[in-house]
GROMACS .gro file of C-alpha atoms in nm:
model
  429
    1MET     CA    1  -2.825  -3.269   1.004
    2LYS     CA    2  -2.735  -2.931   0.856
    3LYS     CA    3  -2.381  -2.814   0.942
    4THR     CA    4  -2.317  -2.440   0.977
    5MET     CA    5  -1.969  -2.308   0.898
    6ILE     CA    6  -1.792  -2.101   1.161
    7LYS     CA    7  -1.463  -1.915   1.145
    8GLY     CA    8  -1.168  -2.049   1.342
    9ALA     CA    9  -1.173  -2.314   1.613
   10PHE     CA   10  -1.488  -2.338   1.827
   11PHE     CA   11  -1.514  -2.554   2.140
   12GLY     CA   12  -1.194  -2.732   2.040
   13TRP     CA   13  -1.309  -2.812   1.685
   14GLU     CA   14  -1.079  -2.714   1.396
   15ILE     CA   15  -1.289  -2.567   1.115
   16VAL     CA   16  -1.142  -2.511   0.769
   17ASN     CA   17  -1.103  -2.151   0.661
   18ALA     CA   18  -1.417  -2.036   0.484
   19VAL     CA   19  -1.456  -1.737   0.259
   20VAL     CA   20  -1.699  -1.498   0.421
   21GLY     CA   21  -1.839  -1.252   0.170
   22ARG     CA   22  -1.719  -0.929   0.331
   23SER     CA   23  -1.526  -0.627   0.212
   24GLU     CA   24  -1.152  -0.590   0.265
   25THR     CA   25  -1.013  -0.377   0.546
   26PRO     CA   26  -1.039  -0.006   0.450
   27ASP     CA   27  -0.732   0.214   0.394
   28TRP     CA   28  -0.825   0.417   0.700
   29ILE     CA   29  -1.010   0.333   1.017
   30PHE     CA   30  -1.064   0.667   1.195
   31GLN     CA   31  -1.119   1.022   1.078
   32VAL     CA   32  -1.016   1.237   1.372
   33GLU     CA   33  -1.037   1.609   1.442
   34ILE     CA   34  -0.750   1.729   1.660
   35SER     CA   35  -0.796   2.061   1.838
   36ARG     CA   36  -0.689   2.259   2.141
   37PRO     CA   37  -0.929   2.447   2.371
   38GLY     CA   38  -1.029   2.808   2.311
   39LEU     CA   39  -1.116   3.018   2.006
   40PHE     CA   40  -0.766   2.988   1.865
   41GLY     CA   41  -0.795   2.610   1.875
   42THR     CA   42  -1.118   2.628   1.678
   43ASN     CA   43  -0.934   2.804   1.397
   44THR     CA   44  -0.644   2.559   1.395
   45ALA     CA   45  -0.835   2.232   1.431
   46THR     CA   46  -0.733   1.980   1.168
   47ILE     CA   47  -0.851   1.644   1.036
   48VAL     CA   48  -0.623   1.341   1.017
   49LEU     CA   49  -0.693   0.991   0.887
   50LEU     CA   50  -0.569   0.703   1.101
   51PRO     CA   51  -0.365   0.494   1.076
   52ALA     CA   52  -0.117   0.765   0.986
   53THR     CA   53   0.258   0.750   0.934
   54PRO     CA   54   0.481   0.911   1.201
   55TYR     CA   55   0.528   1.226   0.994
   56GLU     CA   56   0.162   1.248   0.890
   57LEU     CA   57   0.067   1.251   1.257
   58ALA     CA   58   0.338   1.504   1.345
   59ASP     CA   59   0.220   1.725   1.059
   60ALA     CA   60  -0.139   1.719   1.188
   61LEU     CA   61  -0.021   1.820   1.536
   62GLU     CA   62   0.174   2.110   1.386
   63LYS     CA   63  -0.135   2.231   1.202
   64ALA     CA   64  -0.334   2.216   1.526
   65ARG     CA   65  -0.050   2.403   1.707
   66LEU     CA   66   0.006   2.111   1.942
   67THR     CA   67   0.382   2.076   1.925
   68ASP     CA   68   0.415   2.161   2.296
   69GLY     CA   69   0.365   1.836   2.487
   70ASN     CA   70   0.204   2.022   2.778
   71VAL     CA   71  -0.089   2.160   2.575
   72ILE     CA   72  -0.424   1.998   2.649
   73TYR     CA   73  -0.605   1.884   2.336
   74SER     CA   74  -0.899   1.675   2.222
   75SER     CA   75  -0.915   1.399   1.962
   76GLU     CA   76  -1.273   1.371   1.838
   77VAL     CA   77  -1.354   1.075   1.614
   78CYS     CA   78  -1.575   1.227   1.345
   79GLY     CA   79  -1.567   0.930   1.109
   80CYS     CA   80  -1.503   0.557   1.147
   81LYS     CA   81  -1.527   0.258   0.913
   82LEU     CA   82  -1.644   0.056   1.217
   83GLU     CA   83  -1.965   0.247   1.282
   84TYR     CA   84  -2.031   0.102   1.628
   85LEU     CA   85  -1.688   0.198   1.769
   86PRO     CA   86  -1.670   0.581   1.813
   87LYS     CA   87  -1.914   0.598   2.104
   88TYR     CA   88  -1.687   0.371   2.305
   89ILE     CA   89  -1.379   0.593   2.257
   90SER     CA   90  -1.309   0.877   2.499
   91PRO     CA   91  -1.260   1.228   2.351
   92SER     CA   92  -0.951   1.258   2.571
   93VAL     CA   93  -0.783   0.960   2.406
   94ASN     CA   94  -0.414   1.003   2.326
   95ILE     CA   95  -0.378   1.047   1.949
   96TYR     CA   96  -0.070   0.823   1.932
   97GLU     CA   97  -0.251   0.538   2.106
   98LEU     CA   98  -0.557   0.584   1.887
   99ASN     CA   99  -0.326   0.567   1.585
  100HIS     CA  100  -0.176   0.244   1.720
  101LEU     CA  101  -0.526   0.099   1.760
  102ALA     CA  102  -0.598   0.193   1.398
  103GLN     CA  103  -0.276   0.022   1.288
  104ARG     CA  104  -0.378  -0.294   1.470
  105LEU     CA  105  -0.731  -0.291   1.327
  106LYS     CA  106  -0.595  -0.229   0.977
  107ILE     CA  107  -0.407  -0.561   0.969
  108LEU     CA  108  -0.688  -0.777   1.107
  109GLN     CA  109  -0.875  -1.015   0.880
  110GLN     CA  110  -1.248  -0.965   0.846
  111TRP     CA  111  -1.341  -1.249   1.082
  112GLU     CA  112  -1.109  -1.094   1.341
  113LEU     CA  113  -1.280  -0.756   1.299
  114ASP     CA  114  -1.612  -0.931   1.358
  115CYS     CA  115  -1.472  -1.086   1.675
  116PHE     CA  116  -1.343  -0.744   1.782
  117GLU     CA  117  -1.695  -0.600   1.753
  118GLY     CA  118  -1.820  -0.873   1.982
  119MET     CA  119  -1.546  -0.805   2.239
  120VAL     CA  120  -1.623  -0.431   2.239
  121ARG     CA  121  -1.995  -0.489   2.285
  122MET     CA  122  -1.930  -0.737   2.568
  123GLU     CA  123  -1.709  -0.477   2.737
  124ALA     CA  124  -1.981  -0.215   2.690
  125ILE     CA  125  -2.230  -0.434   2.877
  126ARG     CA  126  -1.980  -0.479   3.161
  127THR     CA  127  -1.909  -0.104   3.189
  128GLU     CA  128  -2.269   0.010   3.125
  129ASN     CA  129  -2.175   0.167   2.789
  130LYS     CA  130  -1.898   0.386   2.926
  131PRO     CA  131  -1.595   0.459   2.703
  132VAL     CA  132  -1.341   0.176   2.692
  133ASP     CA  133  -0.976   0.246   2.768
  134VAL     CA  134  -0.783   0.247   2.443
  135GLU     CA  135  -0.523   0.021   2.609
  136ARG     CA  136  -0.790  -0.247   2.650
  137LEU     CA  137  -0.915  -0.198   2.292
  138ILE     CA  138  -0.561  -0.251   2.164
  139ASN     CA  139  -0.523  -0.565   2.372
  140MET     CA  140  -0.849  -0.698   2.230
  141THR     CA  141  -0.683  -0.699   1.887
  142HIS     CA  142  -0.418  -0.932   2.030
  143SER     CA  143  -0.677  -1.173   2.175
  144MET     CA  144  -0.831  -1.329   1.865
  145GLN     CA  145  -0.704  -1.682   1.934
  146ASP     CA  146  -0.969  -1.725   2.203
  147CYS     CA  147  -1.256  -1.550   2.023
  148ARG     CA  148  -1.501  -1.719   1.785
  149VAL     CA  149  -1.785  -1.599   1.566
  150LEU     CA  150  -2.086  -1.795   1.439
  151TYR     CA  151  -2.202  -1.615   1.126
  152ASN     CA  152  -2.570  -1.549   1.062
  153ILE     CA  153  -2.672  -1.652   1.415
  154TYR     CA  154  -2.869  -1.354   1.548
  155ASP     CA  155  -3.093  -1.482   1.829
  156ASP     CA  156  -3.134  -1.756   2.089
  157GLN     CA  157  -3.359  -1.965   1.867
  158ALA     CA  158  -3.101  -1.978   1.586
  159LEU     CA  159  -2.824  -2.043   1.840
  160GLY     CA  160  -3.009  -2.336   1.993
  161GLN     CA  161  -3.076  -2.480   1.648
  162PHE     CA  162  -2.707  -2.445   1.560
  163TYR     CA  163  -2.591  -2.633   1.872
  164MET     CA  164  -2.832  -2.918   1.806
  165ASP     CA  165  -2.750  -2.942   1.435
  166ASN     CA  166  -2.375  -2.949   1.504
  167ASP     CA  167  -2.380  -3.193   1.799
  168PHE     CA  168  -2.235  -2.947   2.050
  169ILE     CA  169  -2.467  -3.065   2.329
  170SER     CA  170  -2.351  -3.409   2.438
  171GLU     CA  171  -2.678  -3.494   2.611
  172LEU     CA  172  -2.860  -3.472   2.277
  173THR     CA  173  -2.618  -3.664   2.052
  174ASP     CA  174  -2.785  -4.007   2.091
  175LEU     CA  175  -3.146  -3.893   2.064
  176PRO     CA  176  -3.354  -4.002   1.763
  177ASP     CA  177  -3.397  -3.731   1.499
  178LYS     CA  178  -3.773  -3.715   1.556
  179ILE     CA  179  -3.715  -3.598   1.915
  180PHE     CA  180  -3.547  -3.276   1.793
  181SER     CA  181  -3.875  -3.132   1.671
  182TRP     CA  182  -4.008  -3.149   2.030
  183LEU     CA  183  -3.719  -2.949   2.181
  184ASP     CA  184  -3.732  -2.580   2.264
  185ASN     CA  185  -3.451  -2.434   2.050
  186GLU     CA  186  -3.487  -2.087   2.197
  187LYS     CA  187  -3.458  -2.214   2.556
  188ILE     CA  188  -3.150  -2.419   2.469
  189GLY     CA  189  -2.992  -2.121   2.292
  190LYS     CA  190  -3.071  -1.889   2.584
  191GLU     CA  191  -2.907  -2.125   2.833
  192MET     CA  192  -2.593  -2.157   2.620
  193HIS     CA  193  -2.589  -1.783   2.555
  194GLU     CA  194  -2.599  -1.703   2.927
  195GLU     CA  195  -2.350  -1.977   3.019
  196GLU     CA  196  -2.093  -1.863   2.761
  197ARG     CA  197  -2.166  -1.492   2.810
  198GLY     CA  198  -2.162  -1.450   2.433
  199ILE     CA  199  -2.322  -1.168   2.239
  200PHE     CA  200  -2.518  -1.120   1.918
  201THR     CA  201  -2.368  -0.866   1.678
  202SER     CA  202  -2.429  -0.746   1.324
  203SER     CA  203  -2.223  -1.043   1.200
  204GLY     CA  204  -2.357  -1.318   1.421
  205TYR     CA  205  -2.287  -1.471   1.760
  206VAL     CA  206  -1.951  -1.397   1.921
  207VAL     CA  207  -1.793  -1.579   2.216
  208GLN     CA  208  -1.473  -1.489   2.401
  209ASP     CA  209  -1.341  -1.809   2.563
  210ALA     CA  210  -1.068  -1.646   2.775
  211GLU     CA  211  -0.969  -1.315   2.933
  212ILE     CA  212  -0.826  -1.035   2.717
  213ILE     CA  213  -0.450  -1.081   2.720
  214GLN     CA  214  -0.224  -0.800   2.837
  215ILE     CA  215   0.039  -0.732   2.570
  216TYR     CA  216   0.012  -0.358   2.519
  217LYS     CA  217   0.071  -0.121   2.812
  218SER     CA  218  -0.057   0.236   2.823
  219GLY     CA  219   0.199   0.478   2.682
  220ASP     CA  220   0.392   0.223   2.474
  221ALA     CA  221   0.279   0.387   2.147
  222ILE     CA  222   0.386   0.739   2.244
  223PRO     CA  223   0.716   0.810   2.065
  224CYS     CA  224   1.018   0.943   2.252
  225TYR     CA  225   1.170   1.088   1.936
  226MET     CA  226   1.092   1.138   1.568
  227PRO     CA  227   1.227   0.903   1.297
  228GLY     CA  228   1.584   0.952   1.177
  229TYR     CA  229   1.484   0.957   0.810
  230THR     CA  230   1.324   1.242   0.617
  231VAL     CA  231   1.192   1.013   0.341
  232LEU     CA  232   1.116   0.644   0.385
  233ILE     CA  233   1.098   0.423   0.075
  234LYS     CA  234   1.015   0.060  -0.002
  235ILE     CA  235   1.233  -0.123  -0.251
  236LYS     CA  236   1.103  -0.434  -0.428
  237SER     CA  237   1.257  -0.635  -0.709
  238GLU     CA  238   1.084  -0.623  -1.048
  239SER     CA  239   1.322  -0.862  -1.217
  240GLU     CA  240   1.154  -1.108  -1.455
  241ASN     CA  241   1.335  -1.387  -1.271
  242ASP     CA  242   1.217  -1.271  -0.931
  243LEU     CA  243   0.848  -1.182  -0.928
  244ARG     CA  244   0.737  -1.408  -0.643
  245ILE     CA  245   0.445  -1.289  -0.436
  246ASP     CA  246   0.651  -1.340  -0.122
  247ASN     CA  247   0.950  -1.152  -0.264
  248PRO     CA  248   1.123  -0.961   0.018
  249VAL     CA  249   1.062  -0.589   0.049
  250SER     CA  250   1.350  -0.373   0.163
  251ILE     CA  251   1.300  -0.052   0.362
  252LEU     CA  252   1.543   0.238   0.326
  253GLY     CA  253   1.546   0.567   0.514
  254LEU     CA  254   1.675   0.869   0.323
  255PRO     CA  255   1.910   1.046   0.304
  256ALA     CA  256   2.120   0.734   0.250
  257SER     CA  257   2.475   0.661   0.139
  258ASP     CA  258   2.560   0.462  -0.174
  259GLU     CA  259   2.654   0.167   0.046
  260GLU     CA  260   2.321   0.176   0.230
  261LEU     CA  261   2.137   0.186  -0.102
  262LEU     CA  262   2.340  -0.108  -0.234
  263GLN     CA  263   2.258  -0.314   0.075
  264ALA     CA  264   1.886  -0.231   0.049
  265VAL     CA  265   1.875  -0.330  -0.319
  266LYS     CA  266   2.058  -0.653  -0.242
  267LYS     CA  267   1.812  -0.731   0.038
  268SER     CA  268   1.521  -0.692  -0.205
  269GLY     CA  269   1.667  -0.965  -0.423
  270ALA     CA  270   1.737  -0.738  -0.721
  271ALA     CA  271   2.069  -0.720  -0.902
  272SER     CA  272   2.054  -0.341  -0.949
  273LEU     CA  273   1.844  -0.036  -0.872
  274GLU     CA  274   1.711  -0.039  -1.229
  275GLU     CA  275   1.537  -0.369  -1.153
  276CYS     CA  276   1.356  -0.226  -0.851
  277MET     CA  277   1.021  -0.063  -0.785
  278LEU     CA  278   1.051   0.229  -0.544
  279ILE     CA  279   0.760   0.349  -0.330
  280ALA     CA  280   0.765   0.636  -0.082
  281VAL     CA  281   0.576   0.541   0.235
  282ASP     CA  282   0.653   0.840   0.457
  283CYS     CA  283   0.802   1.187   0.428
  284ILE     CA  284   0.880   1.457   0.681
  285ILE     CA  285   0.661   1.675   0.455
  286PRO     CA  286   0.355   1.454   0.382
  287LEU     CA  287   0.253   1.690   0.100
  288LEU     CA  288   0.553   1.565  -0.101
  289THR     CA  289   0.492   1.190  -0.062
  290GLU     CA  290   0.252   1.168  -0.355
  291GLU     CA  291   0.480   1.376  -0.578
  292ILE     CA  292   0.777   1.154  -0.491
  293ASN     CA  293   0.578   0.845  -0.592
  294HIS     CA  294   0.465   1.015  -0.911
  295HIS     CA  295   0.828   1.089  -0.988
  296PHE     CA  296   0.927   0.727  -0.920
  297GLU     CA  297   0.654   0.604  -1.156
  298GLU     CA  298   0.753   0.843  -1.434
  299THR     CA  299   1.129   0.795  -1.420
  300ASP     CA  300   1.180   0.449  -1.259
  301GLY     CA  301   1.503   0.400  -1.060
  302SER     CA  302   1.683   0.691  -1.227
  303SER     CA  303   1.489   0.937  -1.009
  304TYR     CA  304   1.642   0.804  -0.689
  305ASN     CA  305   1.929   1.054  -0.682
  306LEU     CA  306   1.694   1.354  -0.698
  307VAL     CA  307   1.478   1.215  -0.416
  308ASN     CA  308   1.786   1.144  -0.205
  309GLU     CA  309   1.914   1.498  -0.270
  310LEU     CA  310   1.578   1.642  -0.166
  311SER     CA  311   1.578   1.429   0.150
  312GLU     CA  312   1.920   1.570   0.241
  313LYS     CA  313   1.787   1.923   0.195
  314LEU     CA  314   1.486   1.845   0.412
  315LYS     CA  315   1.720   1.721   0.682
  316GLU     CA  316   1.915   2.049   0.666
  317LEU     CA  317   1.595   2.254   0.689
  318ASN     CA  318   1.477   2.053   0.986
  319GLU     CA  319   1.805   2.094   1.171
  320ALA     CA  320   1.804   2.468   1.098
  321GLY     CA  321   1.449   2.509   1.231
  322ASP     CA  322   1.317   2.621   0.890
  323LEU     CA  323   1.108   2.315   0.801
  324LEU     CA  324   0.773   2.456   0.918
  325THR     CA  325   0.828   2.772   0.712
  326TYR     CA  326   0.910   2.553   0.413
  327LYS     CA  327   0.588   2.356   0.462
  328ALA     CA  328   0.391   2.683   0.457
  329ILE     CA  329   0.576   2.792   0.141
  330LEU     CA  330   0.480   2.470  -0.037
  331GLU     CA  331   0.117   2.505   0.073
  332THR     CA  332   0.087   2.849  -0.091
  333CYS     CA  333   0.160   2.699  -0.434
  334GLN     CA  334  -0.164   2.685  -0.631
  335GLU     CA  335  -0.059   2.366  -0.813
  336ASN     CA  336   0.150   2.067  -0.710
  337VAL     CA  337   0.517   2.151  -0.742
  338SER     CA  338   0.759   1.913  -0.907
  339LEU     CA  339   1.046   1.770  -0.705
  340LYS     CA  340   1.290   2.001  -0.884
  341GLU     CA  341   1.074   2.301  -0.792
  342ALA     CA  342   1.047   2.175  -0.434
  343LEU     CA  343   1.426   2.161  -0.422
  344GLU     CA  344   1.451   2.515  -0.559
  345LEU     CA  345   1.200   2.652  -0.307
  346ALA     CA  346   1.400   2.504  -0.021
  347SER     CA  347   1.662   2.775  -0.079
  348TRP     CA  348   1.409   3.055  -0.026
  349THR     CA  349   1.299   2.986   0.333
  350LYS     CA  350   1.505   3.280   0.470
  351GLU     CA  351   1.299   3.516   0.253
  352PHE     CA  352   0.984   3.434   0.454
  353SER     CA  353   0.873   3.426   0.816
  354LEU     CA  354   0.601   3.207   0.961
  355MET     CA  355   0.377   3.348   1.233
  356LYS     CA  356   0.238   3.022   1.364
  357GLU     CA  357   0.057   3.195   1.650
  358LEU     CA  358  -0.178   3.349   1.389
  359ALA     CA  359  -0.448   3.151   1.212
  360THR     CA  360  -0.682   3.394   1.032
  361PRO     CA  361  -0.684   3.739   0.868
  362VAL     CA  362  -0.858   3.861   1.185
  363ASP     CA  363  -0.555   3.754   1.392
  364TYR     CA  364  -0.326   3.936   1.149
  365ALA     CA  365  -0.534   4.255   1.157
  366ARG     CA  366  -0.538   4.259   1.537
  367LEU     CA  367  -0.161   4.212   1.549
  368GLU     CA  368  -0.099   4.500   1.309
  369LEU     CA  369  -0.336   4.732   1.494
  370GLU     CA  370  -0.153   4.655   1.818
  371LYS     CA  371   0.159   4.813   1.669
  372ILE     CA  372   0.012   5.162   1.640
  373PRO     CA  373  -0.139   5.385   1.913
  374VAL     CA  374  -0.512   5.409   1.842
  375PRO     CA  375  -0.756   5.580   2.082
  376LEU     CA  376  -1.040   5.353   2.191
  377ARG     CA  377  -0.879   5.056   2.018
  378GLU     CA  378  -1.129   4.801   2.152
  379GLU     CA  379  -1.421   5.012   2.027
  380LEU     CA  380  -1.256   5.030   1.686
  381LEU     CA  381  -1.209   4.654   1.679
  382LYS     CA  382  -1.577   4.603   1.756
  383CYS     CA  383  -1.689   4.831   1.473
  384THR     CA  384  -1.446   4.716   1.204
  385ASP     CA  385  -1.478   4.421   0.967
  386LEU     CA  386  -1.147   4.279   1.080
  387TYR     CA  387  -1.160   3.978   0.848
  388CYS     CA  388  -1.193   4.193   0.536
  389TYR     CA  389  -0.938   4.443   0.666
  390GLY     CA  390  -0.698   4.160   0.751
  391GLU     CA  391  -0.727   4.013   0.401
  392LYS     CA  392  -0.652   4.351   0.241
  393LEU     CA  393  -0.364   4.407   0.482
  394MET     CA  394  -0.215   4.064   0.408
  395GLU     CA  395  -0.238   4.125   0.035
  396HIS     CA  396  -0.068   4.463   0.078
  397LYS     CA  397   0.218   4.322   0.286
  398GLY     CA  398   0.268   3.994   0.098
  399ALA     CA  399   0.130   3.766   0.369
  400PHE     CA  400  -0.043   3.433   0.309
  401ALA     CA  401  -0.274   3.227   0.530
  402THR     CA  402  -0.165   2.862   0.560
  403GLU     CA  403  -0.261   2.573   0.783
  404TYR     CA  404   0.065   2.626   0.972
  405GLY     CA  405   0.017   2.999   1.035
  406ILE     CA  406   0.049   3.330   0.848
  407LEU     CA  407   0.342   3.326   0.604
  408VAL     CA  408   0.498   3.669   0.558
  409SER     CA  409   0.728   3.761   0.272
  410HIS     CA  410   1.018   3.987   0.373
  411ASN     CA  411   1.027   4.168   0.037
  412GLY     CA  412   0.671   4.122  -0.087
  413GLN     CA  413   0.758   3.843  -0.332
  414THR     CA  414   0.513   3.557  -0.375
  415VAL     CA  415   0.631   3.195  -0.384
  416LYS     CA  416   0.558   3.182  -0.757
  417GLN     CA  417   0.773   3.489  -0.815
  418CYS     CA  418   1.053   3.316  -0.626
  419LEU     CA  419   1.033   3.019  -0.863
  420ASP     CA  420   1.030   3.248  -1.166
  421CYS     CA  421   1.317   3.463  -1.038
  422PRO     CA  422   1.613   3.450  -1.277
  423GLU     CA  423   1.851   3.467  -0.980
  424GLN     CA  424   1.712   3.156  -0.812
  425SER     CA  425   1.995   2.938  -0.940
  426MET     CA  426   2.243   3.170  -0.767
  427ARG     CA  427   2.062   3.127  -0.436
  428MET     CA  428   2.092   2.748  -0.448
  429GLY     CA  429   2.418   2.630  -0.319
   0.00000   0.00000   0.00000
């Protein structure tokens, strides 16, 4: 008889791991648009890829002007690597819990993702295709030990044939082979399908042998506070004597003391920082993460001190309430700034103000017109090209539109002029 391979244990049988020709898990699972209600929310809506790091998610909420926990917002999934999933997710889903679901899906093996599809579709049948609570979706990712998938089994006929070929029906095990051609495979498959309450998916036939376990509780993924670091790095030994695949990876939050660095290097198995590979995995300003990694690649371990110094400066800006202004300053740069330039710009935040309640040149024009007494102001606003006027006004007053709001220069200087200013070194201190 022909034996069909299945993934995992099925009906108590242990099946060897088989390579199923499927792609690896993607870098992101969901593409989500975060927005708040009203016209202002339309202008500040932003896209974030999940799973996201803590600071990437916080940055997206700042762009959408959702830093107040009491503001109602929507999280619309506008892209998903699991094409069947978005219609089962409520638009009112909490973004932190959706991010946690993405983190869970990201670490699943492909056969587990195929099982997950089956679980979701079974749930959809039970709820008549209503959205599934994200809490239950997360718990599905913890319930793979009782879920099995038969690949390339797409209908009752194929299912019945599979059960007969693999001796899963005890009543048929002693029958002569010639009898099998007389049996109704489709009827047998239908009976087993209904008895097991399995489902046919794009991958095959999926069965859940037990109830979804309850590990995650609603709200567990919502943070009570932000991380204590401003830059988070991975440290891994690159010593010729220590290149094992399972070599330990050390995590270090910056700013860090010399002693903390020494302990992290030691934990990685390296003898010194020069023998380590450093990788930035999160930054309080996500825009800088790539530049930090570029710096690590170009200068190896010798760049650590500059990154640690920058992380200390970011901590100071955050504590002083100037970090959002600094983010807007960095965004106005036409090209990526180096880490040294980023450190220099950090000393110029007091030369700018960020009007985060404004999103477009129209908002800026309206605000400026409110400052002067104008007869029939509303009629004027209706007749004027406020967008064009706002752009001209912003250019005249040294204001810049950013994703965080309108950045206004106190003295008309642009960010580039600040970097080129011969007195910049005197301002750093």
